[in-house]
């Protein structure tokens, strides 16, 4: 996994986990550690959750306060240097929402992705016109910002189109996504054809939960993305599986084992009531035809 691919996201999260574990083993609360380091508790939270890069000097200071060994201190100081790396998305910093750069970095590093999307086509599968229509609905974005965001979304899509090891992508949509004519009939028909074409690829699966399924687990979970990452030679994860839950005012990153188990089971149950990949493709093409007429 190269820094050019992952940017600083994965190293930041790794470093944050190591430092949190050191603090916990030293039996220091966040409040006590923050006071000893003369930092705010908010800064401590950003560090331990991988939201910010760190200087080697800061890591050295934290290791001293936490009583880390000399060997571990040197290793973590080296890891801190990797947190300074910038991914390609740094060029879009003017339009990326706060914290979303963390998600893009994880998205780039993931080897598989399971996503339930009850309202919208996922960003990695959107056409430019569909994406543009969604963003215009925001009401607070200027045309220039919208175009920059569309460019960013299309740049993210190179992830699934790359020739070497694209991530395995499994998506389950609610039927409402297929029925809702975002941007008008012509734009939506083109989007549905895009989904049908995606289903022809061996590494992508897009399925639909029909209205006829009635109540199902997705009504409880809401939208979510479960990402999994490469393992080392000994089978250990450098980065634990992570669930991303996007809310209206912010996002959650969940990576505790029981949280991963809950969402893994939920995705399996939702998938069980979805149409097959073939029937979903047929629905995409049928609905596209209904929208644009004969």
GROMACS .gro file of C-alpha atoms in nm:
model
  294
    1UNK     CA    1   0.000   0.000   0.000
    2UNK     CA    2   0.175   0.314  -0.115
    3UNK     CA    3   0.146   0.657   0.033
    4UNK     CA    4   0.048   0.781  -0.312
    5UNK     CA    5  -0.264   0.566  -0.283
    6UNK     CA    6  -0.357   0.611   0.082
    7UNK     CA    7  -0.231   0.960   0.152
    8UNK     CA    8  -0.195   1.021   0.523
    9UNK     CA    9  -0.527   0.872   0.632
   10UNK     CA   10  -0.418   0.520   0.723
   11UNK     CA   11  -0.089   0.622   0.895
   12UNK     CA   12  -0.277   0.886   1.097
   13UNK     CA   13  -0.532   0.634   1.219
   14UNK     CA   14  -0.263   0.377   1.298
   15UNK     CA   15  -0.063   0.630   1.496
   16UNK     CA   16  -0.375   0.746   1.680
   17UNK     CA   17  -0.459   0.391   1.785
   18UNK     CA   18  -0.104   0.326   1.911
   19UNK     CA   19  -0.104   0.649   2.113
   20UNK     CA   20  -0.449   0.581   2.257
   21UNK     CA   21  -0.334   0.234   2.364
   22UNK     CA   22  -0.021   0.380   2.524
   23UNK     CA   23  -0.228   0.635   2.716
   24UNK     CA   24  -0.471   0.367   2.831
   25UNK     CA   25  -0.191   0.135   2.943
   26UNK     CA   26  -0.041   0.425   3.137
   27UNK     CA   27  -0.380   0.459   3.313
   28UNK     CA   28  -0.417   0.820   3.207
   29UNK     CA   29  -0.750   0.974   3.118
   30UNK     CA   30  -0.777   1.208   2.821
   31UNK     CA   31  -0.816   1.496   3.064
   32UNK     CA   32  -0.504   1.411   3.262
   33UNK     CA   33  -0.295   1.347   2.950
   34UNK     CA   34  -0.412   1.671   2.789
   35UNK     CA   35  -0.315   1.865   3.101
   36UNK     CA   36   0.029   1.702   3.114
   37UNK     CA   37   0.089   1.781   2.747
   38UNK     CA   38  -0.063   2.131   2.777
   39UNK     CA   39  -0.306   2.054   2.495
   40UNK     CA   40  -0.683   2.075   2.472
   41UNK     CA   41  -0.896   1.763   2.506
   42UNK     CA   42  -1.028   1.835   2.155
   43UNK     CA   43  -0.674   1.810   2.018
   44UNK     CA   44  -0.625   1.480   2.201
   45UNK     CA   45  -0.945   1.346   2.043
   46UNK     CA   46  -0.834   1.454   1.693
   47UNK     CA   47  -0.498   1.282   1.740
   48UNK     CA   48  -0.638   0.956   1.874
   49UNK     CA   49  -0.904   0.930   1.601
   50UNK     CA   50  -0.660   1.003   1.318
   51UNK     CA   51  -0.812   1.338   1.230
   52UNK     CA   52  -0.482   1.525   1.220
   53UNK     CA   53  -0.114   1.472   1.137
   54UNK     CA   54   0.157   1.489   1.403
   55UNK     CA   55   0.513   1.614   1.426
   56UNK     CA   56   0.779   1.369   1.540
   57UNK     CA   57   0.857   1.605   1.830
   58UNK     CA   58   0.496   1.584   1.954
   59UNK     CA   59   0.505   1.204   1.937
   60UNK     CA   60   0.831   1.201   2.130
   61UNK     CA   61   0.671   1.415   2.402
   62UNK     CA   62   0.365   1.191   2.423
   63UNK     CA   63   0.580   0.880   2.445
   64UNK     CA   64   0.774   1.034   2.733
   65UNK     CA   65   0.456   1.120   2.922
   66UNK     CA   66   0.313   0.772   2.857
   67UNK     CA   67   0.635   0.589   2.952
   68UNK     CA   68   0.685   0.421   2.614
   69UNK     CA   69   1.000   0.223   2.543
   70UNK     CA   70   1.278   0.380   2.340
   71UNK     CA   71   1.222   0.129   2.059
   72UNK     CA   72   0.850   0.204   2.036
   73UNK     CA   73   0.913   0.577   2.055
   74UNK     CA   74   1.146   0.565   1.754
   75UNK     CA   75   0.897   0.354   1.558
   76UNK     CA   76   0.609   0.592   1.630
   77UNK     CA   77   0.819   0.895   1.543
   78UNK     CA   78   0.885   0.732   1.206
   79UNK     CA   79   0.513   0.668   1.160
   80UNK     CA   80   0.444   1.035   1.241
   81UNK     CA   81   0.648   1.137   0.936
   82UNK     CA   82   0.412   0.934   0.717
   83UNK     CA   83   0.112   1.130   0.847
   84UNK     CA   84   0.240   1.434   0.658
   85UNK     CA   85   0.178   1.269   0.320
   86UNK     CA   86  -0.092   1.417   0.100
   87UNK     CA   87  -0.323   1.220  -0.128
   88UNK     CA   88  -0.448   1.341  -0.466
   89UNK     CA   89  -0.762   1.479  -0.297
   90UNK     CA   90  -0.554   1.751  -0.130
   91UNK     CA   91  -0.597   1.948  -0.452
   92UNK     CA   92  -0.972   1.965  -0.379
   93UNK     CA   93  -0.928   2.096  -0.025
   94UNK     CA   94  -1.129   2.408  -0.110
   95UNK     CA   95  -1.451   2.208  -0.155
   96UNK     CA   96  -1.404   1.892   0.054
   97UNK     CA   97  -1.626   1.907   0.366
   98UNK     CA   98  -1.452   1.895   0.702
   99UNK     CA   99  -1.344   1.540   0.781
  100UNK     CA  100  -1.432   1.395   0.441
  101UNK     CA  101  -1.065   1.371   0.345
  102UNK     CA  102  -1.038   1.098   0.609
  103UNK     CA  103  -1.311   0.900   0.433
  104UNK     CA  104  -1.153   0.941   0.088
  105UNK     CA  105  -0.822   0.811   0.219
  106UNK     CA  106  -0.991   0.505   0.369
  107UNK     CA  107  -1.190   0.454   0.050
  108UNK     CA  108  -0.866   0.453  -0.150
  109UNK     CA  109  -0.706   0.196   0.081
  110UNK     CA  110  -0.999  -0.047   0.107
  111UNK     CA  111  -0.994  -0.377  -0.080
  112UNK     CA  112  -1.370  -0.432  -0.044
  113UNK     CA  113  -1.676  -0.225   0.025
  114UNK     CA  114  -2.031  -0.320   0.121
  115UNK     CA  115  -2.279  -0.035   0.100
  116UNK     CA  116  -2.649   0.002   0.171
  117UNK     CA  117  -2.793   0.316   0.014
  118UNK     CA  118  -3.169   0.367   0.057
  119UNK     CA  119  -3.204   0.711  -0.105
  120UNK     CA  120  -2.927   0.781  -0.359
  121UNK     CA  121  -2.698   0.608  -0.605
  122UNK     CA  122  -2.357   0.582  -0.430
  123UNK     CA  123  -2.101   0.841  -0.535
  124UNK     CA  124  -1.868   0.583  -0.692
  125UNK     CA  125  -2.142   0.487  -0.941
  126UNK     CA  126  -2.298   0.826  -1.017
  127UNK     CA  127  -2.295   0.985  -1.361
  128UNK     CA  128  -2.173   1.348  -1.372
  129UNK     CA  129  -2.525   1.477  -1.447
  130UNK     CA  130  -2.680   1.279  -1.160
  131UNK     CA  131  -2.412   1.405  -0.921
  132UNK     CA  132  -2.465   1.761  -1.044
  133UNK     CA  133  -2.842   1.735  -0.988
  134UNK     CA  134  -2.791   1.614  -0.630
  135UNK     CA  135  -2.553   1.898  -0.553
  136UNK     CA  136  -2.780   2.164  -0.703
  137UNK     CA  137  -3.047   2.049  -0.460
  138UNK     CA  138  -2.819   2.169  -0.178
  139UNK     CA  139  -2.919   2.531  -0.237
  140UNK     CA  140  -2.603   2.672  -0.075
  141UNK     CA  141  -2.345   2.590  -0.343
  142UNK     CA  142  -2.235   2.817  -0.625
  143UNK     CA  143  -2.201   2.678  -0.977
  144UNK     CA  144  -1.821   2.683  -0.950
  145UNK     CA  145  -1.831   2.483  -0.625
  146UNK     CA  146  -2.072   2.233  -0.779
  147UNK     CA  147  -1.843   2.174  -1.075
  148UNK     CA  148  -1.543   2.126  -0.847
  149UNK     CA  149  -1.738   1.875  -0.639
  150UNK     CA  150  -1.847   1.688  -0.952
  151UNK     CA  151  -1.482   1.674  -1.062
  152UNK     CA  152  -1.388   1.538  -0.719
  153UNK     CA  153  -1.657   1.270  -0.738
  154UNK     CA  154  -1.548   1.164  -1.086
  155UNK     CA  155  -1.186   1.153  -0.970
  156UNK     CA  156  -1.289   0.922  -0.686
  157UNK     CA  157  -1.443   0.689  -0.943
  158UNK     CA  158  -1.102   0.611  -1.092
  159UNK     CA  159  -1.073   0.387  -0.788
  160UNK     CA  160  -1.323   0.135  -0.927
  161UNK     CA  161  -1.199   0.176  -1.283
  162UNK     CA  162  -0.830   0.116  -1.216
  163UNK     CA  163  -0.676  -0.179  -1.396
  164UNK     CA  164  -0.481  -0.312  -1.098
  165UNK     CA  165  -0.674  -0.457  -0.803
  166UNK     CA  166  -0.993  -0.247  -0.800
  167UNK     CA  167  -1.187  -0.296  -0.476
  168UNK     CA  168  -1.473  -0.545  -0.468
  169UNK     CA  169  -1.789  -0.335  -0.453
  170UNK     CA  170  -2.121  -0.471  -0.327
  171UNK     CA  171  -2.410  -0.225  -0.323
  172UNK     CA  172  -2.770  -0.272  -0.216
  173UNK     CA  173  -3.018   0.001  -0.307
  174UNK     CA  174  -3.372   0.061  -0.194
  175UNK     CA  175  -3.620   0.053  -0.486
  176UNK     CA  176  -3.693   0.421  -0.419
  177UNK     CA  177  -3.350   0.501  -0.566
  178UNK     CA  178  -3.456   0.342  -0.894
  179UNK     CA  179  -3.800   0.505  -0.904
  180UNK     CA  180  -3.695   0.860  -0.814
  181UNK     CA  181  -3.618   1.066  -1.128
  182UNK     CA  182  -3.327   1.272  -0.996
  183UNK     CA  183  -3.246   1.549  -1.245
  184UNK     CA  184  -3.534   1.452  -1.474
  185UNK     CA  185  -3.616   1.145  -1.685
  186UNK     CA  186  -3.322   1.167  -1.929
  187UNK     CA  187  -3.057   1.210  -1.658
  188UNK     CA  188  -3.208   0.933  -1.449
  189UNK     CA  189  -3.234   0.696  -1.745
  190UNK     CA  190  -2.864   0.746  -1.817
  191UNK     CA  191  -2.788   0.679  -1.451
  192UNK     CA  192  -2.986   0.356  -1.457
  193UNK     CA  193  -2.801   0.240  -1.767
  194UNK     CA  194  -2.477   0.316  -1.580
  195UNK     CA  195  -2.589   0.085  -1.297
  196UNK     CA  196  -2.680  -0.188  -1.544
  197UNK     CA  197  -2.335  -0.161  -1.705
  198UNK     CA  198  -2.167  -0.174  -1.363
  199UNK     CA  199  -2.344  -0.503  -1.296
  200UNK     CA  200  -2.170  -0.656  -1.595
  201UNK     CA  201  -1.835  -0.630  -1.417
  202UNK     CA  202  -1.709  -0.920  -1.204
  203UNK     CA  203  -1.592  -0.693  -0.920
  204UNK     CA  204  -1.918  -0.496  -0.883
  205UNK     CA  205  -2.262  -0.603  -0.767
  206UNK     CA  206  -2.559  -0.365  -0.750
  207UNK     CA  207  -2.883  -0.513  -0.620
  208UNK     CA  208  -3.222  -0.369  -0.528
  209UNK     CA  209  -3.446  -0.432  -0.228
  210UNK     CA  210  -3.795  -0.419  -0.383
  211UNK     CA  211  -4.088  -0.248  -0.215
  212UNK     CA  212  -4.251  -0.591  -0.203
  213UNK     CA  213  -3.991  -0.699   0.055
  214UNK     CA  214  -4.181  -0.498   0.315
  215UNK     CA  215  -4.007  -0.417   0.642
  216UNK     CA  216  -3.639  -0.516   0.647
  217UNK     CA  217  -3.321  -0.450   0.847
  218UNK     CA  218  -3.221  -0.151   0.635
  219UNK     CA  219  -3.511   0.045   0.781
  220UNK     CA  220  -3.329   0.028   1.115
  221UNK     CA  221  -2.969   0.078   1.004
  222UNK     CA  222  -3.013   0.359   0.753
  223UNK     CA  223  -2.734   0.408   0.498
  224UNK     CA  224  -2.385   0.276   0.577
  225UNK     CA  225  -2.058   0.171   0.414
  226UNK     CA  226  -1.848  -0.117   0.547
  227UNK     CA  227  -1.487  -0.107   0.425
  228UNK     CA  228  -1.226  -0.379   0.468
  229UNK     CA  229  -0.851  -0.340   0.423
  230UNK     CA  230  -0.549  -0.550   0.321
  231UNK     CA  231  -0.382  -0.780   0.571
  232UNK     CA  232  -0.013  -0.830   0.634
  233UNK     CA  233   0.171  -1.153   0.557
  234UNK     CA  234   0.082  -1.292   0.899
  235UNK     CA  235  -0.288  -1.226   0.842
  236UNK     CA  236  -0.318  -0.922   1.067
  237UNK     CA  237  -0.494  -0.603   0.961
  238UNK     CA  238  -0.291  -0.284   0.940
  239UNK     CA  239  -0.627  -0.106   0.940
  240UNK     CA  240  -0.935  -0.264   1.103
  241UNK     CA  241  -1.261  -0.294   0.908
  242UNK     CA  242  -1.444   0.036   0.936
  243UNK     CA  243  -1.810   0.136   0.906
  244UNK     CA  244  -1.879   0.485   0.777
  245UNK     CA  245  -2.218   0.633   0.867
  246UNK     CA  246  -2.291   0.971   0.712
  247UNK     CA  247  -2.536   1.193   0.901
  248UNK     CA  248  -2.684   1.527   0.804
  249UNK     CA  249  -2.448   1.719   1.033
  250UNK     CA  250  -2.150   1.485   1.053
  251UNK     CA  251  -2.014   1.134   1.016
  252UNK     CA  252  -1.930   0.838   1.238
  253UNK     CA  253  -1.640   0.597   1.192
  254UNK     CA  254  -1.705   0.268   1.373
  255UNK     CA  255  -1.434   0.003   1.405
  256UNK     CA  256  -1.495  -0.186   1.727
  257UNK     CA  257  -1.531  -0.563   1.663
  258UNK     CA  258  -1.891  -0.580   1.786
  259UNK     CA  259  -1.986  -0.285   1.565
  260UNK     CA  260  -1.831  -0.452   1.260
  261UNK     CA  261  -2.013  -0.777   1.344
  262UNK     CA  262  -2.347  -0.594   1.371
  263UNK     CA  263  -2.312  -0.421   1.034
  264UNK     CA  264  -2.174  -0.732   0.865
  265UNK     CA  265  -2.480  -0.926   0.981
  266UNK     CA  266  -2.711  -0.639   0.882
  267UNK     CA  267  -2.571  -0.623   0.528
  268UNK     CA  268  -2.614  -0.999   0.490
  269UNK     CA  269  -2.976  -0.980   0.607
  270UNK     CA  270  -3.053  -0.685   0.378
  271UNK     CA  271  -2.889  -0.869   0.087
  272UNK     CA  272  -3.110  -1.172   0.154
  273UNK     CA  273  -3.425  -0.975   0.066
  274UNK     CA  274  -3.274  -0.800  -0.237
  275UNK     CA  275  -3.335  -0.902  -0.597
  276UNK     CA  276  -3.066  -1.105  -0.768
  277UNK     CA  277  -2.800  -0.920  -0.964
  278UNK     CA  278  -2.961  -1.030  -1.291
  279UNK     CA  279  -3.311  -0.922  -1.186
  280UNK     CA  280  -3.175  -0.590  -1.058
  281UNK     CA  281  -3.007  -0.526  -1.394
  282UNK     CA  282  -3.335  -0.603  -1.570
  283UNK     CA  283  -3.513  -0.356  -1.341
  284UNK     CA  284  -3.256  -0.084  -1.418
  285UNK     CA  285  -3.306  -0.127  -1.791
  286UNK     CA  286  -3.683  -0.153  -1.765
  287UNK     CA  287  -3.713   0.160  -1.554
  288UNK     CA  288  -3.477   0.352  -1.789
  289UNK     CA  289  -3.699   0.257  -2.081
  290UNK     CA  290  -4.008   0.374  -1.896
  291UNK     CA  291  -3.848   0.711  -1.829
  292UNK     CA  292  -3.741   0.799  -2.181
  293UNK     CA  293  -4.018   0.615  -2.367
  294UNK     CA  294  -3.990   0.398  -2.677
   0.00000   0.00000   0.00000
